PDB file of C-alpha atoms in Angstrom:
ATOM      1  CA  UNK A   1      -0.524   0.280   0.179  1.00  0.00           C
ATOM      2  CA  UNK A   2       1.550   3.670  -0.917  1.00  0.00           C
ATOM      3  CA  UNK A   3       2.216   6.142   1.765  1.00  0.00           C
ATOM      4  CA  UNK A   4      -0.486   8.608   0.361  1.00  0.00           C
ATOM      5  CA  UNK A   5      -3.186   5.596   0.799  1.00  0.00           C
ATOM      6  CA  UNK A   6      -1.821   4.856   4.096  1.00  0.00           C
ATOM      7  CA  UNK A   7      -1.982   8.283   5.302  1.00  0.00           C
ATOM      8  CA  UNK A   8      -5.895   9.062   3.666  1.00  0.00           C
ATOM      9  CA  UNK A   9      -6.759   5.946   5.870  1.00  0.00           C
ATOM     10  CA  UNK A  10      -4.932   6.736   8.625  1.00  0.00           C
ATOM     11  CA  UNK A  11      -7.168  10.249   8.146  1.00  0.00           C
ATOM     12  CA  UNK A  12     -10.244   8.769   7.735  1.00  0.00           C
ATOM     13  CA  UNK A  13      -9.965   6.657  10.656  1.00  0.00           C
ATOM     14  CA  UNK A  14      -9.565   9.987  12.773  1.00  0.00           C
ATOM     15  CA  UNK A  15     -12.238  11.660  11.147  1.00  0.00           C
ATOM     16  CA  UNK A  16     -14.694   9.047  12.169  1.00  0.00           C
ATOM     17  CA  UNK A  17     -12.975   8.793  15.268  1.00  0.00           C
ATOM     18  CA  UNK A  18     -13.600  12.790  15.875  1.00  0.00           C
ATOM     19  CA  UNK A  19     -17.320  12.259  14.401  1.00  0.00           C
ATOM     20  CA  UNK A  20     -17.758   9.081  17.010  1.00  0.00           C
ATOM     21  CA  UNK A  21     -16.750  10.828  20.022  1.00  0.00           C
ATOM     22  CA  UNK A  22     -18.373  13.683  19.398  1.00  0.00           C
ATOM     23  CA  UNK A  23     -21.983  11.686  18.732  1.00  0.00           C
ATOM     24  CA  UNK A  24     -20.408  10.207  22.462  1.00  0.00           C
ATOM     25  CA  UNK A  25     -20.229  12.774  24.413  1.00  0.00           C
ATOM     26  CA  UNK A  26     -23.263  15.098  22.805  1.00  0.00           C
ATOM     27  CA  UNK A  27     -25.752  11.910  23.535  1.00  0.00           C
ATOM     28  CA  UNK A  28     -24.300  11.643  27.091  1.00  0.00           C
ATOM     29  CA  UNK A  29     -24.694  15.311  27.664  1.00  0.00           C
ATOM     30  CA  UNK A  30     -28.683  15.375  26.102  1.00  0.00           C
ATOM     31  CA  UNK A  31     -29.214  12.576  28.009  1.00  0.00           C
ATOM     32  CA  UNK A  32     -30.846  14.711  30.875  1.00  0.00           C
ATOM     33  CA  UNK A  33     -33.788  16.148  28.473  1.00  0.00           C
ATOM     34  CA  UNK A  34     -34.809  12.333  27.693  1.00  0.00           C
ATOM     35  CA  UNK A  35     -35.055  11.322  31.105  1.00  0.00           C
ATOM     36  CA  UNK A  36     -36.879  14.302  31.454  1.00  0.00           C
ATOM     37  CA  UNK A  37     -39.740  13.373  29.709  1.00  0.00           C
ATOM     38  CA  UNK A  38     -40.341  10.332  32.753  1.00  0.00           C
ATOM     39  CA  UNK A  39     -40.069  12.831  35.323  1.00  0.00           C
ATOM     40  CA  UNK A  40     -43.787  11.153  36.597  1.00  0.00           C
ATOM     41  CA  UNK A  41     -42.428   7.910  37.029  1.00  0.00           C
ATOM     42  CA  UNK A  42     -39.935   7.407  40.201  1.00  0.00           C
ATOM     43  CA  UNK A  43     -36.343   6.874  39.479  1.00  0.00           C
ATOM     44  CA  UNK A  44     -36.307   2.976  40.517  1.00  0.00           C
ATOM     45  CA  UNK A  45     -38.846   2.182  37.953  1.00  0.00           C
ATOM     46  CA  UNK A  46     -36.972   3.808  35.462  1.00  0.00           C
ATOM     47  CA  UNK A  47     -33.707   2.541  36.367  1.00  0.00           C
ATOM     48  CA  UNK A  48     -35.821  -1.011  36.423  1.00  0.00           C
ATOM     49  CA  UNK A  49     -36.773  -0.063  32.458  1.00  0.00           C
ATOM     50  CA  UNK A  50     -32.938   1.219  31.587  1.00  0.00           C
ATOM     51  CA  UNK A  51     -31.692  -2.105  32.782  1.00  0.00           C
ATOM     52  CA  UNK A  52     -33.955  -4.000  31.476  1.00  0.00           C
ATOM     53  CA  UNK A  53     -33.980  -3.092  28.009  1.00  0.00           C
ATOM     54  CA  UNK A  54     -30.232  -2.177  28.066  1.00  0.00           C
ATOM     55  CA  UNK A  55     -29.677  -5.810  28.348  1.00  0.00           C
ATOM     56  CA  UNK A  56     -32.080  -6.526  25.677  1.00  0.00           C
ATOM     57  CA  UNK A  57     -30.382  -4.043  23.012  1.00  0.00           C
ATOM     58  CA  UNK A  58     -26.997  -5.492  23.870  1.00  0.00           C
ATOM     59  CA  UNK A  59     -28.003  -8.999  23.269  1.00  0.00           C
ATOM     60  CA  UNK A  60     -29.553  -7.803  19.849  1.00  0.00           C
ATOM     61  CA  UNK A  61     -26.563  -6.007  19.228  1.00  0.00           C
ATOM     62  CA  UNK A  62     -23.995  -8.727  20.280  1.00  0.00           C
ATOM     63  CA  UNK A  63     -25.488 -11.183  17.797  1.00  0.00           C
ATOM     64  CA  UNK A  64     -25.905  -8.952  14.950  1.00  0.00           C
ATOM     65  CA  UNK A  65     -21.717  -7.868  15.705  1.00  0.00           C
ATOM     66  CA  UNK A  66     -21.498 -11.480  16.371  1.00  0.00           C
ATOM     67  CA  UNK A  67     -19.485 -11.527  19.230  1.00  0.00           C
ATOM     68  CA  UNK A  68     -21.271 -14.276  20.974  1.00  0.00           C
ATOM     69  CA  UNK A  69     -17.560 -16.255  21.187  1.00  0.00           C
ATOM     70  CA  UNK A  70     -16.105 -13.727  23.095  1.00  0.00           C
ATOM     71  CA  UNK A  71     -18.793 -13.573  25.479  1.00  0.00           C
ATOM     72  CA  UNK A  72     -19.350 -17.015  25.933  1.00  0.00           C
ATOM     73  CA  UNK A  73     -15.452 -17.093  26.311  1.00  0.00           C
ATOM     74  CA  UNK A  74     -15.794 -14.201  29.672  1.00  0.00           C
ATOM     75  CA  UNK A  75     -18.583 -16.519  30.672  1.00  0.00           C
ATOM     76  CA  UNK A  76     -15.968 -19.493  31.376  1.00  0.00           C
ATOM     77  CA  UNK A  77     -14.168 -17.217  33.885  1.00  0.00           C
ATOM     78  CA  UNK A  78     -15.548 -16.331  37.392  1.00  0.00           C
ATOM     79  CA  UNK A  79     -12.654 -14.304  38.536  1.00  0.00           C
ATOM     80  CA  UNK A  80     -13.419 -11.668  35.607  1.00  0.00           C
ATOM     81  CA  UNK A  81     -17.633 -12.418  36.285  1.00  0.00           C
ATOM     82  CA  UNK A  82     -17.059 -11.493  39.513  1.00  0.00           C
ATOM     83  CA  UNK A  83     -15.059  -8.615  39.327  1.00  0.00           C
ATOM     84  CA  UNK A  84     -18.267  -7.446  36.713  1.00  0.00           C
ATOM     85  CA  UNK A  85     -20.354  -8.256  39.413  1.00  0.00           C
ATOM     86  CA  UNK A  86     -18.603  -5.419  41.097  1.00  0.00           C
ATOM     87  CA  UNK A  87     -18.338  -3.154  38.823  1.00  0.00           C
ATOM     88  CA  UNK A  88     -21.378  -3.419  37.766  1.00  0.00           C
ATOM     89  CA  UNK A  89     -22.869  -2.286  41.772  1.00  0.00           C
ATOM     90  CA  UNK A  90     -21.060   0.266  40.882  1.00  0.00           C
ATOM     91  CA  UNK A  91     -22.510   1.091  37.800  1.00  0.00           C
ATOM     92  CA  UNK A  92     -26.094   0.749  39.034  1.00  0.00           C
ATOM     93  CA  UNK A  93     -25.881   3.189  41.942  1.00  0.00           C
ATOM     94  CA  UNK A  94     -24.373   6.255  39.208  1.00  0.00           C
ATOM     95  CA  UNK A  95     -26.807   5.136  36.503  1.00  0.00           C
ATOM     96  CA  UNK A  96     -30.049   5.366  39.818  1.00  0.00           C
ATOM     97  CA  UNK A  97     -28.203   9.171  41.445  1.00  0.00           C
ATOM     98  CA  UNK A  98     -27.941  10.390  37.586  1.00  0.00           C
ATOM     99  CA  UNK A  99     -32.209   9.583  37.029  1.00  0.00           C
ATOM    100  CA  UNK A 100     -32.904  10.943  40.215  1.00  0.00           C
ATOM    101  CA  UNK A 101     -30.422  14.168  40.209  1.00  0.00           C
ATOM    102  CA  UNK A 102     -31.997  14.969  36.700  1.00  0.00           C
ATOM    103  CA  UNK A 103     -36.139  13.878  37.419  1.00  0.00           C
ATOM    104  CA  UNK A 104     -35.133  15.838  40.775  1.00  0.00           C
ATOM    105  CA  UNK A 105     -34.639  19.457  39.363  1.00  0.00           C
ATOM    106  CA  UNK A 106     -30.238  18.398  40.527  1.00  0.00           C
ATOM    107  CA  UNK A 107     -29.156  18.745  37.305  1.00  0.00           C
ATOM    108  CA  UNK A 108     -26.450  21.211  37.965  1.00  0.00           C
ATOM    109  CA  UNK A 109     -24.939  19.156  40.805  1.00  0.00           C
ATOM    110  CA  UNK A 110     -24.908  16.080  38.372  1.00  0.00           C
ATOM    111  CA  UNK A 111     -22.972  18.325  35.812  1.00  0.00           C
ATOM    112  CA  UNK A 112     -20.287  19.277  38.964  1.00  0.00           C
ATOM    113  CA  UNK A 113     -19.867  14.884  39.173  1.00  0.00           C
ATOM    114  CA  UNK A 114     -19.259  14.848  35.797  1.00  0.00           C
ATOM    115  CA  UNK A 115     -16.579  17.204  35.700  1.00  0.00           C
ATOM    116  CA  UNK A 116     -15.198  16.336  39.166  1.00  0.00           C
ATOM    117  CA  UNK A 117     -14.856  12.827  37.747  1.00  0.00           C
ATOM    118  CA  UNK A 118     -11.487  13.409  35.464  1.00  0.00           C
ATOM    119  CA  UNK A 119      -9.600  14.399  38.832  1.00  0.00           C
ATOM    120  CA  UNK A 120     -11.110  11.413  40.333  1.00  0.00           C
ATOM    121  CA  UNK A 121      -9.510   9.833  38.378  1.00  0.00           C
ATOM    122  CA  UNK A 122      -5.892  10.868  38.669  1.00  0.00           C
ATOM    123  CA  UNK A 123      -6.160  10.521  42.471  1.00  0.00           C
ATOM    124  CA  UNK A 124      -7.287   6.872  41.932  1.00  0.00           C
ATOM    125  CA  UNK A 125      -4.268   6.015  39.112  1.00  0.00           C
ATOM    126  CA  UNK A 126      -1.655   7.149  41.952  1.00  0.00           C
ATOM    127  CA  UNK A 127      -3.236   4.725  44.520  1.00  0.00           C
ATOM    128  CA  UNK A 128      -4.148   2.150  42.465  1.00  0.00           C
ATOM    129  CA  UNK A 129      -1.474   2.026  39.494  1.00  0.00           C
ATOM    130  CA  UNK A 130       1.294   4.198  41.865  1.00  0.00           C
ATOM    131  CA  UNK A 131       1.568   6.889  38.831  1.00  0.00           C
ATOM    132  CA  UNK A 132       3.492   9.904  40.358  1.00  0.00           C
ATOM    133  CA  UNK A 133       1.809  13.552  40.002  1.00  0.00           C
ATOM    134  CA  UNK A 134       3.372  16.068  38.286  1.00  0.00           C
ATOM    135  CA  UNK A 135       3.187  19.300  39.766  1.00  0.00           C
ATOM    136  CA  UNK A 136       0.444  20.731  37.644  1.00  0.00           C
ATOM    137  CA  UNK A 137      -1.878  18.008  38.071  1.00  0.00           C
ATOM    138  CA  UNK A 138      -1.316  18.148  41.778  1.00  0.00           C
ATOM    139  CA  UNK A 139      -2.744  21.873  41.915  1.00  0.00           C
ATOM    140  CA  UNK A 140      -5.377  20.676  39.936  1.00  0.00           C
ATOM    141  CA  UNK A 141      -6.561  18.406  42.095  1.00  0.00           C
ATOM    142  CA  UNK A 142      -5.852  20.906  44.575  1.00  0.00           C
ATOM    143  CA  UNK A 143      -7.567  23.417  43.373  1.00  0.00           C
ATOM    144  CA  UNK A 144     -10.761  21.371  43.605  1.00  0.00           C
ATOM    145  CA  UNK A 145     -10.422  20.750  46.639  1.00  0.00           C
ATOM    146  CA  UNK A 146     -10.544  24.367  47.579  1.00  0.00           C
ATOM    147  CA  UNK A 147     -13.793  24.215  45.546  1.00  0.00           C
ATOM    148  CA  UNK A 148     -15.498  21.551  47.298  1.00  0.00           C
ATOM    149  CA  UNK A 149     -14.371  22.997  50.892  1.00  0.00           C
ATOM    150  CA  UNK A 150     -16.149  26.478  49.683  1.00  0.00           C
ATOM    151  CA  UNK A 151     -18.977  24.887  49.550  1.00  0.00           C
ATOM    152  CA  UNK A 152     -18.733  23.659  52.697  1.00  0.00           C
ATOM    153  CA  UNK A 153     -17.498  26.729  54.298  1.00  0.00           C
ATOM    154  CA  UNK A 154     -20.576  28.748  52.188  1.00  0.00           C
ATOM    155  CA  UNK A 155     -23.361  26.133  53.266  1.00  0.00           C
ATOM    156  CA  UNK A 156     -22.908  23.832  55.577  1.00  0.00           C
ATOM    157  CA  UNK A 157     -22.964  20.694  53.041  1.00  0.00           C
ATOM    158  CA  UNK A 158     -20.978  18.739  50.811  1.00  0.00           C
ATOM    159  CA  UNK A 159     -21.870  18.554  47.189  1.00  0.00           C
ATOM    160  CA  UNK A 160     -23.218  14.826  48.438  1.00  0.00           C
ATOM    161  CA  UNK A 161     -24.645  13.387  45.047  1.00  0.00           C
ATOM    162  CA  UNK A 162     -22.023  15.306  42.977  1.00  0.00           C
ATOM    163  CA  UNK A 163     -19.151  13.168  44.684  1.00  0.00           C
ATOM    164  CA  UNK A 164     -20.942   9.776  44.472  1.00  0.00           C
ATOM    165  CA  UNK A 165     -21.870  10.272  41.195  1.00  0.00           C
ATOM    166  CA  UNK A 166     -17.606  11.521  40.307  1.00  0.00           C
ATOM    167  CA  UNK A 167     -16.892   8.574  42.882  1.00  0.00           C
ATOM    168  CA  UNK A 168     -18.903   5.689  41.175  1.00  0.00           C
ATOM    169  CA  UNK A 169     -18.044   6.516  38.007  1.00  0.00           C
ATOM    170  CA  UNK A 170     -14.308   6.836  38.630  1.00  0.00           C
ATOM    171  CA  UNK A 171     -14.154   3.291  40.334  1.00  0.00           C
ATOM    172  CA  UNK A 172     -16.108   1.729  38.238  1.00  0.00           C
ATOM    173  CA  UNK A 173     -13.872   2.823  35.410  1.00  0.00           C
ATOM    174  CA  UNK A 174     -10.607   1.944  37.338  1.00  0.00           C
ATOM    175  CA  UNK A 175     -12.341  -1.577  37.473  1.00  0.00           C
ATOM    176  CA  UNK A 176     -12.928  -1.968  33.647  1.00  0.00           C
ATOM    177  CA  UNK A 177      -9.640  -0.884  32.782  1.00  0.00           C
ATOM    178  CA  UNK A 178      -8.329  -3.215  35.106  1.00  0.00           C
ATOM    179  CA  UNK A 179     -10.043  -5.844  32.862  1.00  0.00           C
ATOM    180  CA  UNK A 180      -9.321  -7.817  29.574  1.00  0.00           C
ATOM    181  CA  UNK A 181     -12.206  -7.191  27.886  1.00  0.00           C
ATOM    182  CA  UNK A 182     -14.253  -5.682  24.816  1.00  0.00           C
ATOM    183  CA  UNK A 183     -16.086  -2.647  26.664  1.00  0.00           C
ATOM    184  CA  UNK A 184     -19.511  -3.349  24.510  1.00  0.00           C
ATOM    185  CA  UNK A 185     -19.255  -7.273  26.046  1.00  0.00           C
ATOM    186  CA  UNK A 186     -18.422  -6.387  29.527  1.00  0.00           C
ATOM    187  CA  UNK A 187     -21.738  -3.447  29.667  1.00  0.00           C
ATOM    188  CA  UNK A 188     -23.543  -6.372  28.450  1.00  0.00           C
ATOM    189  CA  UNK A 189     -22.561  -8.739  30.985  1.00  0.00           C
ATOM    190  CA  UNK A 190     -22.778  -5.961  33.391  1.00  0.00           C
ATOM    191  CA  UNK A 191     -26.328  -5.258  32.477  1.00  0.00           C
ATOM    192  CA  UNK A 192     -27.206  -9.254  32.569  1.00  0.00           C
ATOM    193  CA  UNK A 193     -26.494  -9.200  36.300  1.00  0.00           C
ATOM    194  CA  UNK A 194     -28.023  -5.895  37.100  1.00  0.00           C
ATOM    195  CA  UNK A 195     -31.503  -8.070  35.320  1.00  0.00           C
ATOM    196  CA  UNK A 196     -32.437  -9.465  37.490  1.00  0.00           C
ATOM    197  CA  UNK A 197     -32.624  -7.764  40.272  1.00  0.00           C
ATOM    198  CA  UNK A 198     -34.771  -5.420  37.924  1.00  0.00           C
ATOM    199  CA  UNK A 199     -37.489  -8.448  37.102  1.00  0.00           C
ATOM    200  CA  UNK A 200     -37.935  -8.639  40.510  1.00  0.00           C
ATOM    201  CA  UNK A 201     -38.516  -5.136  41.224  1.00  0.00           C
ATOM    202  CA  UNK A 202     -40.471  -5.122  38.662  1.00  0.00           C
ATOM    203  CA  UNK A 203     -42.829  -7.978  38.874  1.00  0.00           C
ATOM    204  CA  UNK A 204     -42.926  -7.862  42.963  1.00  0.00           C
ATOM    205  CA  UNK A 205     -42.235  -4.457  43.907  1.00  0.00           C
ATOM    206  CA  UNK A 206     -43.536  -1.666  41.828  1.00  0.00           C
ATOM    207  CA  UNK A 207     -46.614  -0.325  42.701  1.00  0.00           C
ATOM    208  CA  UNK A 208     -47.484   2.939  40.321  1.00  0.00           C
ATOM    209  CA  UNK A 209     -49.674   2.723  37.626  1.00  0.00           C
ATOM    210  CA  UNK A 210     -47.296   2.833  34.945  1.00  0.00           C
ATOM    211  CA  UNK A 211     -45.804  -0.462  35.831  1.00  0.00           C
ATOM    212  CA  UNK A 212     -48.222  -2.522  34.098  1.00  0.00           C
ATOM    213  CA  UNK A 213     -47.032  -2.081  29.991  1.00  0.00           C
ATOM    214  CA  UNK A 214     -50.047  -3.426  28.714  1.00  0.00           C
ATOM    215  CA  UNK A 215     -52.423  -1.006  29.629  1.00  0.00           C
ATOM    216  CA  UNK A 216     -49.890   2.015  29.359  1.00  0.00           C
ATOM    217  CA  UNK A 217     -50.494   4.677  26.208  1.00  0.00           C
ATOM    218  CA  UNK A 218     -47.786   2.787  23.175  1.00  0.00           C
ATOM    219  CA  UNK A 219     -45.947   6.719  23.797  1.00  0.00           C
ATOM    220  CA  UNK A 220     -45.552   6.157  27.277  1.00  0.00           C
ATOM    221  CA  UNK A 221     -44.115   2.414  26.467  1.00  0.00           C
ATOM    222  CA  UNK A 222     -41.762   3.787  23.545  1.00  0.00           C
ATOM    223  CA  UNK A 223     -40.157   5.863  25.254  1.00  0.00           C
ATOM    224  CA  UNK A 224     -39.283   3.425  28.403  1.00  0.00           C
ATOM    225  CA  UNK A 225     -38.028   0.931  26.254  1.00  0.00           C
ATOM    226  CA  UNK A 226     -35.801   3.420  24.662  1.00  0.00           C
ATOM    227  CA  UNK A 227     -34.279   4.182  27.002  1.00  0.00           C
ATOM    228  CA  UNK A 228     -32.135   1.069  26.952  1.00  0.00           C
ATOM    229  CA  UNK A 229     -30.511   2.618  23.559  1.00  0.00           C
ATOM    230  CA  UNK A 230     -30.328   5.975  25.096  1.00  0.00           C
ATOM    231  CA  UNK A 231     -28.174   4.617  27.537  1.00  0.00           C
ATOM    232  CA  UNK A 232     -26.133   2.380  25.268  1.00  0.00           C
ATOM    233  CA  UNK A 233     -25.719   4.177  21.858  1.00  0.00           C
ATOM    234  CA  UNK A 234     -23.473   6.916  23.426  1.00  0.00           C
ATOM    235  CA  UNK A 235     -21.030   4.194  25.013  1.00  0.00           C
ATOM    236  CA  UNK A 236     -20.750   2.444  20.990  1.00  0.00           C
ATOM    237  CA  UNK A 237     -19.900   5.913  20.068  1.00  0.00           C
ATOM    238  CA  UNK A 238     -17.552   5.904  22.541  1.00  0.00           C
ATOM    239  CA  UNK A 239     -15.676   2.546  21.957  1.00  0.00           C
ATOM    240  CA  UNK A 240     -15.448   3.399  18.028  1.00  0.00           C
ATOM    241  CA  UNK A 241     -14.034   6.727  19.280  1.00  0.00           C
ATOM    242  CA  UNK A 242     -11.503   5.171  21.602  1.00  0.00           C
ATOM    243  CA  UNK A 243     -10.018   2.372  19.366  1.00  0.00           C
ATOM    244  CA  UNK A 244      -9.418   5.469  16.520  1.00  0.00           C
ATOM    245  CA  UNK A 245      -8.128   8.103  18.468  1.00  0.00           C
ATOM    246  CA  UNK A 246      -5.600   9.135  20.457  1.00  0.00           C
ATOM    247  CA  UNK A 247      -6.208   9.468  24.717  1.00  0.00           C
ATOM    248  CA  UNK A 248      -4.678  13.348  24.107  1.00  0.00           C
ATOM    249  CA  UNK A 249      -7.259  13.850  21.533  1.00  0.00           C
ATOM    250  CA  UNK A 250     -10.431  12.113  22.953  1.00  0.00           C
ATOM    251  CA  UNK A 251      -9.993  13.609  26.020  1.00  0.00           C
ATOM    252  CA  UNK A 252     -10.883  17.287  25.147  1.00  0.00           C
ATOM    253  CA  UNK A 253     -14.612  15.939  24.310  1.00  0.00           C
ATOM    254  CA  UNK A 254     -14.701  14.314  27.807  1.00  0.00           C
ATOM    255  CA  UNK A 255     -15.860  18.265  28.883  1.00  0.00           C
ATOM    256  CA  UNK A 256     -19.056  18.374  26.337  1.00  0.00           C
ATOM    257  CA  UNK A 257     -21.034  16.370  27.823  1.00  0.00           C
ATOM    258  CA  UNK A 258     -21.032  18.118  31.732  1.00  0.00           C
ATOM    259  CA  UNK A 259     -20.645  21.054  29.559  1.00  0.00           C
ATOM    260  CA  UNK A 260     -23.975  20.656  27.943  1.00  0.00           C
ATOM    261  CA  UNK A 261     -25.608  19.439  31.156  1.00  0.00           C
ATOM    262  CA  UNK A 262     -24.277  22.649  32.758  1.00  0.00           C
ATOM    263  CA  UNK A 263     -25.894  24.958  30.419  1.00  0.00           C
ATOM    264  CA  UNK A 264     -29.639  23.094  30.230  1.00  0.00           C
ATOM    265  CA  UNK A 265     -29.715  23.162  33.931  1.00  0.00           C
ATOM    266  CA  UNK A 266     -29.076  27.178  33.882  1.00  0.00           C
ATOM    267  CA  UNK A 267     -30.537  28.556  31.103  1.00  0.00           C
ATOM    268  CA  UNK A 268     -32.885  25.568  29.750  1.00  0.00           C
ATOM    269  CA  UNK A 269     -34.072  24.070  33.274  1.00  0.00           C
ATOM    270  CA  UNK A 270     -33.446  27.406  35.231  1.00  0.00           C
ATOM    271  CA  UNK A 271     -32.141  25.483  38.225  1.00  0.00           C
ATOM    272  CA  UNK A 272     -31.314  28.354  41.061  1.00  0.00           C
ATOM    273  CA  UNK A 273     -27.455  28.216  41.341  1.00  0.00           C
ATOM    274  CA  UNK A 274     -25.977  30.164  44.992  1.00  0.00           C
ATOM    275  CA  UNK A 275     -23.049  31.926  44.813  1.00  0.00           C
ATOM    276  CA  UNK A 276     -20.839  29.477  46.978  1.00  0.00           C
ATOM    277  CA  UNK A 277     -22.158  26.383  43.858  1.00  0.00           C
ATOM    278  CA  UNK A 278     -20.684  28.628  41.216  1.00  0.00           C
ATOM    279  CA  UNK A 279     -17.482  29.377  43.182  1.00  0.00           C
ATOM    280  CA  UNK A 280     -17.146  25.522  43.300  1.00  0.00           C
ATOM    281  CA  UNK A 281     -17.897  25.481  39.144  1.00  0.00           C
ATOM    282  CA  UNK A 282     -14.898  28.342  39.182  1.00  0.00           C
ATOM    283  CA  UNK A 283     -12.945  26.164  41.045  1.00  0.00           C
ATOM    284  CA  UNK A 284     -12.930  23.015  39.072  1.00  0.00           C
ATOM    285  CA  UNK A 285     -13.072  24.631  35.825  1.00  0.00           C
ATOM    286  CA  UNK A 286      -9.948  26.193  36.329  1.00  0.00           C
ATOM    287  CA  UNK A 287      -8.593  22.292  38.084  1.00  0.00           C
ATOM    288  CA  UNK A 288      -9.852  20.883  34.686  1.00  0.00           C
ATOM    289  CA  UNK A 289      -7.667  23.853  32.018  1.00  0.00           C
ATOM    290  CA  UNK A 290      -4.676  22.896  33.762  1.00  0.00           C
ATOM    291  CA  UNK A 291      -4.975  19.067  33.904  1.00  0.00           C
ATOM    292  CA  UNK A 292      -6.053  19.536  30.295  1.00  0.00           C
ATOM    293  CA  UNK A 293      -3.185  21.740  29.522  1.00  0.00           C
ATOM    294  CA  UNK A 294      -0.630  19.285  31.168  1.00  0.00           C
ATOM    295  CA  UNK A 295      -1.505  16.304  29.910  1.00  0.00           C
ATOM    296  CA  UNK A 296      -1.692  17.841  26.283  1.00  0.00           C
ATOM    297  CA  UNK A 297       2.060  19.290  26.983  1.00  0.00           C
ATOM    298  CA  UNK A 298       3.039  16.028  28.232  1.00  0.00           C
ATOM    299  CA  UNK A 299       1.832  14.148  25.012  1.00  0.00           C
ATOM    300  CA  UNK A 300       2.955  16.687  22.120  1.00  0.00           C
TER     301      UNK A 300
END
């Protein structure tokens, strides 16, 4: 293959990777609009549908993509299944907290949580992978800590929802990072592990008027079922992007999701923001700007 043809293939790969990353983070950013359509339904019931239809959708995709052999191979490794059970637990908590935050007018807290997440990843990398933090990274983590302390001192409360979202997703990422499996296959198994609990909850504990899909309006059932696709579609795009882009390039897209959430919460849903909360955001933004600049210089 000629050099020009190779360069063309690489350029196409990078372009497709960038479009996939953009699609993933746009979908994650605008996901709150979708879940706002279901505010009349309890978060637990929405979570139940999210798990059930994600499992169904992922199963169909595995069959279409002919990844059945990879799936079977994982089921022959009890140690990996045990680790996936643990990661599924953190993912379930993260999903539920996100739904609760969106449907209870705490979208700003959700946005802050996903802004904090990359900095939590840095700390976990230091603890579990013995990664040494560079000076600017230490300053970035310090700025984030100051931002959280400002809210604690000014309001007397910690941003619990934000910290919980950031912590659960960071720990989930840590567990998955150490597992030598395809992210798509891993998500299906995690969803499959959540499925029995979701079904038990549906059949024995949900008593709402919307729990019986046979008497629901078709539009409502469609919205509930689509929760599975809203959950998994961004991950599919992210998986494609991760394979085709350098991590430094992919990193620039990761703040798009929480930025969209922040704008939606502030200007569209008009959530109230106290001055202390704004100061917290400013410190987190400064920390992320410093962290991103340091990472870019390191990889350049």
